PDB file of C-alpha atoms and ligand atoms in Angstrom:
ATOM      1  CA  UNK A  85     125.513 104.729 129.098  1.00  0.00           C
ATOM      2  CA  UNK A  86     126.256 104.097 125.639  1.00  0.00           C
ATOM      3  CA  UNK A  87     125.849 107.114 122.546  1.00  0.00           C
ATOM      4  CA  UNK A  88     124.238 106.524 119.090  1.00  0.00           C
ATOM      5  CA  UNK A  89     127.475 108.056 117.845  1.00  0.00           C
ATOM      6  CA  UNK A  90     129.458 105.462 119.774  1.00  0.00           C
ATOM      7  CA  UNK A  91     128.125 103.133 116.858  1.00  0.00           C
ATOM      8  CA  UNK A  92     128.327 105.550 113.966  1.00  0.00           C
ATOM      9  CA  UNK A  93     131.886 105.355 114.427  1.00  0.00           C
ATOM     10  CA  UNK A  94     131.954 101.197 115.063  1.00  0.00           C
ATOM     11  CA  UNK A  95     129.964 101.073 111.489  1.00  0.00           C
ATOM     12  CA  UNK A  96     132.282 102.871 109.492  1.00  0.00           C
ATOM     13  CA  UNK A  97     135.397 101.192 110.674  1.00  0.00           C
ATOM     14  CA  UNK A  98     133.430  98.145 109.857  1.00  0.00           C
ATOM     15  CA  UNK A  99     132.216  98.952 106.571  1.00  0.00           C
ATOM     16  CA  UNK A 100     136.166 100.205 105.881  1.00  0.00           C
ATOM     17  CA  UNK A 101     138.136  97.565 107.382  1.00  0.00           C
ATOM     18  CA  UNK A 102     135.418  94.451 107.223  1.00  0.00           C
ATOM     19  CA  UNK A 103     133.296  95.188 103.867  1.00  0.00           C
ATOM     20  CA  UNK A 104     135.414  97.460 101.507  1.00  0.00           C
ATOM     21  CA  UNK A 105     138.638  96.293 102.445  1.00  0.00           C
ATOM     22  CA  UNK A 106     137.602  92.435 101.026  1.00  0.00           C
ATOM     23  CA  UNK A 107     135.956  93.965  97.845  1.00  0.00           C
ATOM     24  CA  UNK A 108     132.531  94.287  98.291  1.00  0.00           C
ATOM     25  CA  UNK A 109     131.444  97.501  95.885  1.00  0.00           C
ATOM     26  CA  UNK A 110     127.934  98.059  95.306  1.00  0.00           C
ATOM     27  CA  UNK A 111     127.742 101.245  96.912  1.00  0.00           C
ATOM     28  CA  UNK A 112     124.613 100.554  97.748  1.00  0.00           C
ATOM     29  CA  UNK A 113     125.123  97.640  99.752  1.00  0.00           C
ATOM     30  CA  UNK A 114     127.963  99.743 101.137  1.00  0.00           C
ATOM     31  CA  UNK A 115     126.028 102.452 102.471  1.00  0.00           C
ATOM     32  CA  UNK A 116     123.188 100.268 103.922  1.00  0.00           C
ATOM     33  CA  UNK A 117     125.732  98.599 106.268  1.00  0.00           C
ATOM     34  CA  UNK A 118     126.769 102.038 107.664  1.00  0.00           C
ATOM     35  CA  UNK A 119     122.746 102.962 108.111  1.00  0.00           C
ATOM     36  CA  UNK A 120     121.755  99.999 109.199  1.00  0.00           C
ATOM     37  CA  UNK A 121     122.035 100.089 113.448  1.00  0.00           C
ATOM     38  CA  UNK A 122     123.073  96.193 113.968  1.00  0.00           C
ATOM     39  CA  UNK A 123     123.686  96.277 117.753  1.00  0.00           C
ATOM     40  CA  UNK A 124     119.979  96.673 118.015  1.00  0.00           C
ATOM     41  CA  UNK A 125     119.307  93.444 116.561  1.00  0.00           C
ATOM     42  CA  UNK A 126     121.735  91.570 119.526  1.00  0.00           C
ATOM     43  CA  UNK A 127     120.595  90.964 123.325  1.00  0.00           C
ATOM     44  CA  UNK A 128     121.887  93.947 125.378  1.00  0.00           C
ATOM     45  CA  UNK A 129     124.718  92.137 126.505  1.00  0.00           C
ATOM     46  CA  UNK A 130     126.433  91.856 123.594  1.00  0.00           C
ATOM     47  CA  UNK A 131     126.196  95.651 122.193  1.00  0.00           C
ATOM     48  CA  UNK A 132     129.341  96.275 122.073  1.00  0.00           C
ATOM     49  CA  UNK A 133     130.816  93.066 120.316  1.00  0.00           C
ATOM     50  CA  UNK A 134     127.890  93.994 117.693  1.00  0.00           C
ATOM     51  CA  UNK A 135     130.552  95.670 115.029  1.00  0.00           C
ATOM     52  CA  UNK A 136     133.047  92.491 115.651  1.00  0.00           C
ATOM     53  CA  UNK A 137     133.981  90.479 112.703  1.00  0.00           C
ATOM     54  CA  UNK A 138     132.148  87.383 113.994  1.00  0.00           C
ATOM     55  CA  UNK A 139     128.712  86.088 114.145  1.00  0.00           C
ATOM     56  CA  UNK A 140     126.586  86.127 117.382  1.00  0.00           C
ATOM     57  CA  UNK A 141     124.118  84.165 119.274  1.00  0.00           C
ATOM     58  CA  UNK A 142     120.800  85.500 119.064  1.00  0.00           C
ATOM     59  CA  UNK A 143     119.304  82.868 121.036  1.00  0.00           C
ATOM     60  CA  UNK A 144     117.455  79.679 120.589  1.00  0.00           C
ATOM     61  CA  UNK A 145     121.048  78.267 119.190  1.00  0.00           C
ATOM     62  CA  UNK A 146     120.702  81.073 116.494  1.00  0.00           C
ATOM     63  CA  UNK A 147     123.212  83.293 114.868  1.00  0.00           C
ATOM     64  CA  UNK A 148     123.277  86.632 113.596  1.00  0.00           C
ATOM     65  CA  UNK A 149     125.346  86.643 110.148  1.00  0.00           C
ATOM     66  CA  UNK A 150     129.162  88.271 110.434  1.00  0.00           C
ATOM     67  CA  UNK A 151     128.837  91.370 108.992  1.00  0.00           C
ATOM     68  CA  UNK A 152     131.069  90.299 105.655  1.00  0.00           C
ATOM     69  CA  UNK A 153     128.641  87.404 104.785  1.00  0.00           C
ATOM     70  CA  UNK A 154     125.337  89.815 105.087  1.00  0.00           C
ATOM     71  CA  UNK A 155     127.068  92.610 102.900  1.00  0.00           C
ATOM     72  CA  UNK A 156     128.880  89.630 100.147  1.00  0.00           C
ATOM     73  CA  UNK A 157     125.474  87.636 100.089  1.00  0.00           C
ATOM     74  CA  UNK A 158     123.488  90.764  99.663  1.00  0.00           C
ATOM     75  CA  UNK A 159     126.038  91.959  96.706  1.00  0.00           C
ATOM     76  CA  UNK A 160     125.162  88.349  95.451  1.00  0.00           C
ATOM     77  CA  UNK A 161     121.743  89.350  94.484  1.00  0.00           C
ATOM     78  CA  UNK A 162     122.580  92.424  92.470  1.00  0.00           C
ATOM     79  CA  UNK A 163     119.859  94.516  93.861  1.00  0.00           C
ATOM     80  CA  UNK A 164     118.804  98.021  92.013  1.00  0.00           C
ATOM     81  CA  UNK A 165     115.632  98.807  94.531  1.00  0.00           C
ATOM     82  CA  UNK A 166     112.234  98.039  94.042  1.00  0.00           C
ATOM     83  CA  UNK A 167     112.857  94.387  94.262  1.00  0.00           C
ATOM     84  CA  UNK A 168     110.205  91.588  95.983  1.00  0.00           C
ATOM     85  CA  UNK A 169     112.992  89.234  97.856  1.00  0.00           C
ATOM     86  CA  UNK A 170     112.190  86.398  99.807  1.00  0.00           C
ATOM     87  CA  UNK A 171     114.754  85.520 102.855  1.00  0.00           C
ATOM     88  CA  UNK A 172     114.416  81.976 104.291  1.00  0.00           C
ATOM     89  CA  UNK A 173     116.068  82.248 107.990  1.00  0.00           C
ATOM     90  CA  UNK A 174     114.903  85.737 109.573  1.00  0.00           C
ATOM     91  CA  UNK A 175     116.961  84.752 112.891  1.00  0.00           C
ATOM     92  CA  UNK A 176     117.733  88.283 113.997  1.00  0.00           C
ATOM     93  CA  UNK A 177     116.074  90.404 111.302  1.00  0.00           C
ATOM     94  CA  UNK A 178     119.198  91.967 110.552  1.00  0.00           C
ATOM     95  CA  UNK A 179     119.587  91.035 107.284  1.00  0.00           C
ATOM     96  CA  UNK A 180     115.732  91.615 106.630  1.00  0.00           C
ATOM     97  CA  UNK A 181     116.411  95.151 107.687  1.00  0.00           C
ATOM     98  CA  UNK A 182     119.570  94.998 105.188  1.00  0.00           C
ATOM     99  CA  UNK A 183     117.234  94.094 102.108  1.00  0.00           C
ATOM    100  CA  UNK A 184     114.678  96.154 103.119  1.00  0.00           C
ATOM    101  CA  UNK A 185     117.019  99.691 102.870  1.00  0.00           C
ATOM    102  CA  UNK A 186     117.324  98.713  99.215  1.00  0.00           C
ATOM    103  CA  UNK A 187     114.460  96.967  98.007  1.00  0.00           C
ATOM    104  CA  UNK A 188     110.347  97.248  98.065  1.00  0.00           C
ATOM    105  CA  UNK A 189     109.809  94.136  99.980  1.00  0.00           C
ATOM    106  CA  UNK A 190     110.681  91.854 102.350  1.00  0.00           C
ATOM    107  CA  UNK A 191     109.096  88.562 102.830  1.00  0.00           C
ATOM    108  CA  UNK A 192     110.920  86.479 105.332  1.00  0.00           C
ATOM    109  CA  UNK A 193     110.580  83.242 106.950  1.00  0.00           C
ATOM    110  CA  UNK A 194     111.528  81.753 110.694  1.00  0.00           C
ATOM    111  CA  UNK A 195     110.738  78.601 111.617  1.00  0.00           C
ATOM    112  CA  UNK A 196     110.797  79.385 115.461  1.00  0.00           C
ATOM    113  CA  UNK A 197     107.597  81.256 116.527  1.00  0.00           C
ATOM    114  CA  UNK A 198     109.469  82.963 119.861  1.00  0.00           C
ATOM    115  CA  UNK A 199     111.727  84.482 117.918  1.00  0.00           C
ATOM    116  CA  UNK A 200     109.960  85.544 114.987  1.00  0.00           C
ATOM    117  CA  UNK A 201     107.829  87.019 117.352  1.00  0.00           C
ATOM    118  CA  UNK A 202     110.359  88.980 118.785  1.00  0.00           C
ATOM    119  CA  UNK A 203     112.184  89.961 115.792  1.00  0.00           C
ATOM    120  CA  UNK A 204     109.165  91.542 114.649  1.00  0.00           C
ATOM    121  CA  UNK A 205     108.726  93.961 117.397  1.00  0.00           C
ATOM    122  CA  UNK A 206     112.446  94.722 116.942  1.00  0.00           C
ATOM    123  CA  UNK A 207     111.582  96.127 112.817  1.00  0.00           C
ATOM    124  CA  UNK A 208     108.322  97.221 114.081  1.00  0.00           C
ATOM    125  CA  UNK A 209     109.995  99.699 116.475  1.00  0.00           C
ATOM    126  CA  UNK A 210     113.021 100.700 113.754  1.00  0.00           C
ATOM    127  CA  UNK A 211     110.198 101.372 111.395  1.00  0.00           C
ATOM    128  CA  UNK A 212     110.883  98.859 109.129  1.00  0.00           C
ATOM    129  CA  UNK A 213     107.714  98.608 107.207  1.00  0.00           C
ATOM    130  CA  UNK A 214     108.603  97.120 104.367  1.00  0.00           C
ATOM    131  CA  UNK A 215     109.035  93.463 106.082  1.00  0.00           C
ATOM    132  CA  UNK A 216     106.829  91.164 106.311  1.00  0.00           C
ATOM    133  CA  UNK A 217     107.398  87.828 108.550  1.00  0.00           C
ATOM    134  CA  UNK A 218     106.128  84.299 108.301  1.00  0.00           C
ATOM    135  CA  UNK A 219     106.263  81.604 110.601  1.00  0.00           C
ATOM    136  CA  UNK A 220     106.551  78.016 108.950  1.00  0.00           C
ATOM    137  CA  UNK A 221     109.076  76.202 107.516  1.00  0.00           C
ATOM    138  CA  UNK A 222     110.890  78.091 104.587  1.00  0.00           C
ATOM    139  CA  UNK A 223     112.534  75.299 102.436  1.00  0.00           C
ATOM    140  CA  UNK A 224     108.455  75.354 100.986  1.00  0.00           C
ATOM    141  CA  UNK A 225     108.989  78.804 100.445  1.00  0.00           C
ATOM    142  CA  UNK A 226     106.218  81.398 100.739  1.00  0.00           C
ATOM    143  CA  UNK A 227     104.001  80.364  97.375  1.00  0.00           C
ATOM    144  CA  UNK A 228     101.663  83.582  98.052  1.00  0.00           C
ATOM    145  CA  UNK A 229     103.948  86.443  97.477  1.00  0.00           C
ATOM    146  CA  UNK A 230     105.801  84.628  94.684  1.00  0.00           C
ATOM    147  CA  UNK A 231     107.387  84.819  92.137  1.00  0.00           C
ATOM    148  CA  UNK A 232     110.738  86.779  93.621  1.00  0.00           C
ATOM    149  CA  UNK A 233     113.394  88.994  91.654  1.00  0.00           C
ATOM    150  CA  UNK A 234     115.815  87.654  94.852  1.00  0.00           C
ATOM    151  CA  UNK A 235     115.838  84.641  97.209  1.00  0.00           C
ATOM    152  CA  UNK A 236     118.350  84.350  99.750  1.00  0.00           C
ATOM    153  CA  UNK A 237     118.726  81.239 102.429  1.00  0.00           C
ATOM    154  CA  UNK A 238     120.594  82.275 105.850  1.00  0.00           C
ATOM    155  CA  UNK A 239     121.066  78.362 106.942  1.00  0.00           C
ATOM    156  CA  UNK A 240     122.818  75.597 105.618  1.00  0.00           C
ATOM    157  CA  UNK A 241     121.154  72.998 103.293  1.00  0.00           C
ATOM    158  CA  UNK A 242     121.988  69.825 101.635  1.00  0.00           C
ATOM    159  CA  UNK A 243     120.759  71.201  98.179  1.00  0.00           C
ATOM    160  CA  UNK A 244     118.621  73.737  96.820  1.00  0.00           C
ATOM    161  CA  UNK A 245     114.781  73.260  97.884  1.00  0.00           C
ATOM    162  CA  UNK A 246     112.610  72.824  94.769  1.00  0.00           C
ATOM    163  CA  UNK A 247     109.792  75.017  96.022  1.00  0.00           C
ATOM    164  CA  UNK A 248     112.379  78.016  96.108  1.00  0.00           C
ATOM    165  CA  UNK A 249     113.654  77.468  93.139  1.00  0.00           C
ATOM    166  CA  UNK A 250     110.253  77.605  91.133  1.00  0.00           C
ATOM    167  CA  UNK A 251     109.449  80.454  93.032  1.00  0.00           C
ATOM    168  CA  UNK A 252     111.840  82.521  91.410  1.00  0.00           C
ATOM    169  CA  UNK A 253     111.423  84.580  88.477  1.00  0.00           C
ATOM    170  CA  UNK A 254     113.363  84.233  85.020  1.00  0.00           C
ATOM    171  CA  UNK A 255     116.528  85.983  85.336  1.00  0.00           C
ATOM    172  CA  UNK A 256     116.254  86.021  89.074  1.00  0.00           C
ATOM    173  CA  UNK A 257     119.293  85.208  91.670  1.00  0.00           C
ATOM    174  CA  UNK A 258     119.327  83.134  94.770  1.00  0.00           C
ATOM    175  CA  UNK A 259     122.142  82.477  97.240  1.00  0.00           C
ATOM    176  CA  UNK A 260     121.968  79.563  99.496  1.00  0.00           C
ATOM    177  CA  UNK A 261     125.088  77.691 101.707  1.00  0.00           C
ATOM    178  CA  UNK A 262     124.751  74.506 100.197  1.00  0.00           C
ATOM    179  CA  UNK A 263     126.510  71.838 102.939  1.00  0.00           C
ATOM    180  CA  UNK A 264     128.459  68.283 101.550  1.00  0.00           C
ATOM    181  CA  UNK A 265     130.663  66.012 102.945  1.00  0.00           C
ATOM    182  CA  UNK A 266     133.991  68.753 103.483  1.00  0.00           C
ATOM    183  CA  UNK A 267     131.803  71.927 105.165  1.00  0.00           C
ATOM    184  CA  UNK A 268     129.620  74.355 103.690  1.00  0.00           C
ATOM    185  CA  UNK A 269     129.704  75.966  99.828  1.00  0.00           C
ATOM    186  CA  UNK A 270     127.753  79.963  99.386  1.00  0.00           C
ATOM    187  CA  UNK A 271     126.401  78.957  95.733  1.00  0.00           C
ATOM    188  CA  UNK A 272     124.473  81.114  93.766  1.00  0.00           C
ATOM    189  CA  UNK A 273     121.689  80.183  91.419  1.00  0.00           C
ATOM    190  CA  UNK A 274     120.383  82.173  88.390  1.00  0.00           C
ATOM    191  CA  UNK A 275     116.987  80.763  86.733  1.00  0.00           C
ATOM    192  CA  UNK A 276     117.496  81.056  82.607  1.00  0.00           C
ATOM    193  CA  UNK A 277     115.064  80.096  80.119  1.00  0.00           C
ATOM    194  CA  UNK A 278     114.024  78.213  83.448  1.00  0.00           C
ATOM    195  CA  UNK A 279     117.125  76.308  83.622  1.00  0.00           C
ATOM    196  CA  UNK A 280     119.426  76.596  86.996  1.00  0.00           C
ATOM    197  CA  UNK A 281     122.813  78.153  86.186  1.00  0.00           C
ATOM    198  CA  UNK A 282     125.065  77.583  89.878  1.00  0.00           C
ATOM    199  CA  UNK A 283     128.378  79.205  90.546  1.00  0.00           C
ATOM    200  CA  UNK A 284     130.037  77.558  93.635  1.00  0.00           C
ATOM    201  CA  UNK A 285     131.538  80.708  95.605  1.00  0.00           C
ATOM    202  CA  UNK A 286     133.674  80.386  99.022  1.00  0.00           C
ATOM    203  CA  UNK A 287     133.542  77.792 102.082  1.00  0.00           C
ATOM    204  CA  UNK A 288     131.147  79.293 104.924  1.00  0.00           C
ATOM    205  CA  UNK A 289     129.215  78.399 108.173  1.00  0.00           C
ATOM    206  CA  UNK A 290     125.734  78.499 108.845  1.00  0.00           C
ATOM    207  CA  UNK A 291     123.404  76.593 111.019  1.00  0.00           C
ATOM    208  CA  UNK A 292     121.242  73.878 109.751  1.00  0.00           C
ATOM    209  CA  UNK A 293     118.435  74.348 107.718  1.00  0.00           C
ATOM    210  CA  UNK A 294     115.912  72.434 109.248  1.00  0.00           C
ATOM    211  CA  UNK A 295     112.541  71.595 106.986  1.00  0.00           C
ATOM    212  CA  UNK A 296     110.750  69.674 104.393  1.00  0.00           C
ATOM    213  CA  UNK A 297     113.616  70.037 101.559  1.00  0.00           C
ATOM    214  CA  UNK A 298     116.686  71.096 104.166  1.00  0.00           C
ATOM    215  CA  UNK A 299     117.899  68.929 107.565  1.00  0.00           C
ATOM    216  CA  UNK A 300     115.111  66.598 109.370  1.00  0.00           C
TER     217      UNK A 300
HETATM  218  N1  SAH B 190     119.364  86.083 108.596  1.00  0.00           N
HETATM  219  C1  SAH B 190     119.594  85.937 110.023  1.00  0.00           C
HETATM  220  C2  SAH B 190     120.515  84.783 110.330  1.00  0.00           C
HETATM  221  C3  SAH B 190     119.699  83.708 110.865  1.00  0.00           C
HETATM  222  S1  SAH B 190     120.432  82.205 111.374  1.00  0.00           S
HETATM  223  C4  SAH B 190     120.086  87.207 110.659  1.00  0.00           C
HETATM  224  O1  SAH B 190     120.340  88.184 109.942  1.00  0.00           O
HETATM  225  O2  SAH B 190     120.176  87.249 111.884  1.00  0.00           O
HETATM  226  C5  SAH B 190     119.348  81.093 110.513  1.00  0.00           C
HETATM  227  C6  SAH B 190     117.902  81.133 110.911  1.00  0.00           C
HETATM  228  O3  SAH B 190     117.234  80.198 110.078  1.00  0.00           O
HETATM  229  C7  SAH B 190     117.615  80.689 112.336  1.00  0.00           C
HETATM  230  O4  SAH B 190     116.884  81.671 112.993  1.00  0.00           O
HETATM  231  C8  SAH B 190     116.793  79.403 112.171  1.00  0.00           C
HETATM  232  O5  SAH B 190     115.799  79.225 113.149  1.00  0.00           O
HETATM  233  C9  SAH B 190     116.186  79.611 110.795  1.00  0.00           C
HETATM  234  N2  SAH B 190     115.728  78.406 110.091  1.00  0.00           N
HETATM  235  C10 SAH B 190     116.298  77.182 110.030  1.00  0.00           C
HETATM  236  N3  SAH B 190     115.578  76.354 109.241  1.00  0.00           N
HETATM  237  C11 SAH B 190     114.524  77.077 108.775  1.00  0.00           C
HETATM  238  C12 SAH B 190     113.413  76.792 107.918  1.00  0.00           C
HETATM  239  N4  SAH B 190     113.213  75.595 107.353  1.00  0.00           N
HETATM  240  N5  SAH B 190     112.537  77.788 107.683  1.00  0.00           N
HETATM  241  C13 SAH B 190     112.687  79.023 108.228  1.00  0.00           C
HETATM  242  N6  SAH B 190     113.709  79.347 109.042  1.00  0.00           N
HETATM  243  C14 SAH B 190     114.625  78.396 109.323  1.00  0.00           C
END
């Protein structure tokens, strides 16, 4: 039988040798990734591989995030708290549960029902009530809750979706993996005077966005 301290310990040497020691520093982001308990957002199976510096199937042909690309993507959207972020991709709900440590809410897409379904239960019985998850297909975004200080895309897309775009707010950030010909870019987007200002960051891999405005 595993202990709760077990993974106390796996999260800090994480957070030391995965997340500090490449140069993320917003403390904040630093000490959500030693709260936040990922092995609970893997199948049982893979508990103890949870603190690994690798992604993981979640099912479905889904990933849960390496721990380095939630904590640098999260940095990306230079979050004080009391934010309204939209995430496109809930997949695990890890990184939902990420945002939602530091900011007042969470609205997050998944495009398959199954495991939106199940992801919910998972927050629901962490306590996350701050999260709030849609079915549908997120390159549309979620119009309702709009506009959002912080968007953030966890799959791979040919280009920025419009509707995500106009659904952020002036000065607001969003980080998408933007895919071409050579791999995957992380690019971040900042909306001024309503004009799109992109920095192209670091080569990554996600899975396909799959939607109106991402992969058919
Ligand atoms: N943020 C997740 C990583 C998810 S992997 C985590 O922390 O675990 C990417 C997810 O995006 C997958 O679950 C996939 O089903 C979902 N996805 C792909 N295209 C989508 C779309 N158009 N709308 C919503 N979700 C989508």
């Amino acid at each position: 039988m595993w202990k709760k301290r077990d993974f106390e310990e796996q999260r800090e040497l994480m957070v030391r040798a995965q997340i500090i020691a490449r140069g993320i520093k917003d403390p904040l982001v630093i000490a959500t990734m030693k709260r936040v308990p990922r092995h609970l957002f893997v199948g049982e199976s893979l508990v103890y591989e949870a603190y690994g510096d690798h992604p993981l199937p979640i099912g479905d042909g889904q990933t849960i995030s390496q721990p380095y690309m939630v904590a640098s993507m999260t940095e990306l959207l230079e979050l004080k708290g009391g934010e309204r972020v939209l995430e496109i991709g809930t997949g695990s709900g890890y990184q939902a549960a990420v945002l939602a440590e530091i900011v007042r809410e969470v609205f997050t897409v998944e495009r398959i029902e199954s495991l939106a379904r199940r992801t919910e239960k998972i927050l629901d019985k962490l306590g996350y009530k701050n999260v709030f998850i849609s079915v549908g297909d997120g390159t549309l975004g979620l119009a309702e809750h709009s506009p959002y200080d912080a968007i953030i895309v966890t799959a791979g897309s040919p280009d920025v979706p419009p509707p995500l775009f106009e659904q952020l707010k002036e000065a607001g950030r969003l980080v998408i993996p933007i895919s071409d010909y050579y791999g995957q870019t992380l690019v971040r987007m900042r909306k001024k005077g309503g004009k799109e200002i992109r920095e192209r960051l670091y080569g990554c891999v996600f899975v396909p966005l799959v939607g109106k405005y991402g992969y058919r």
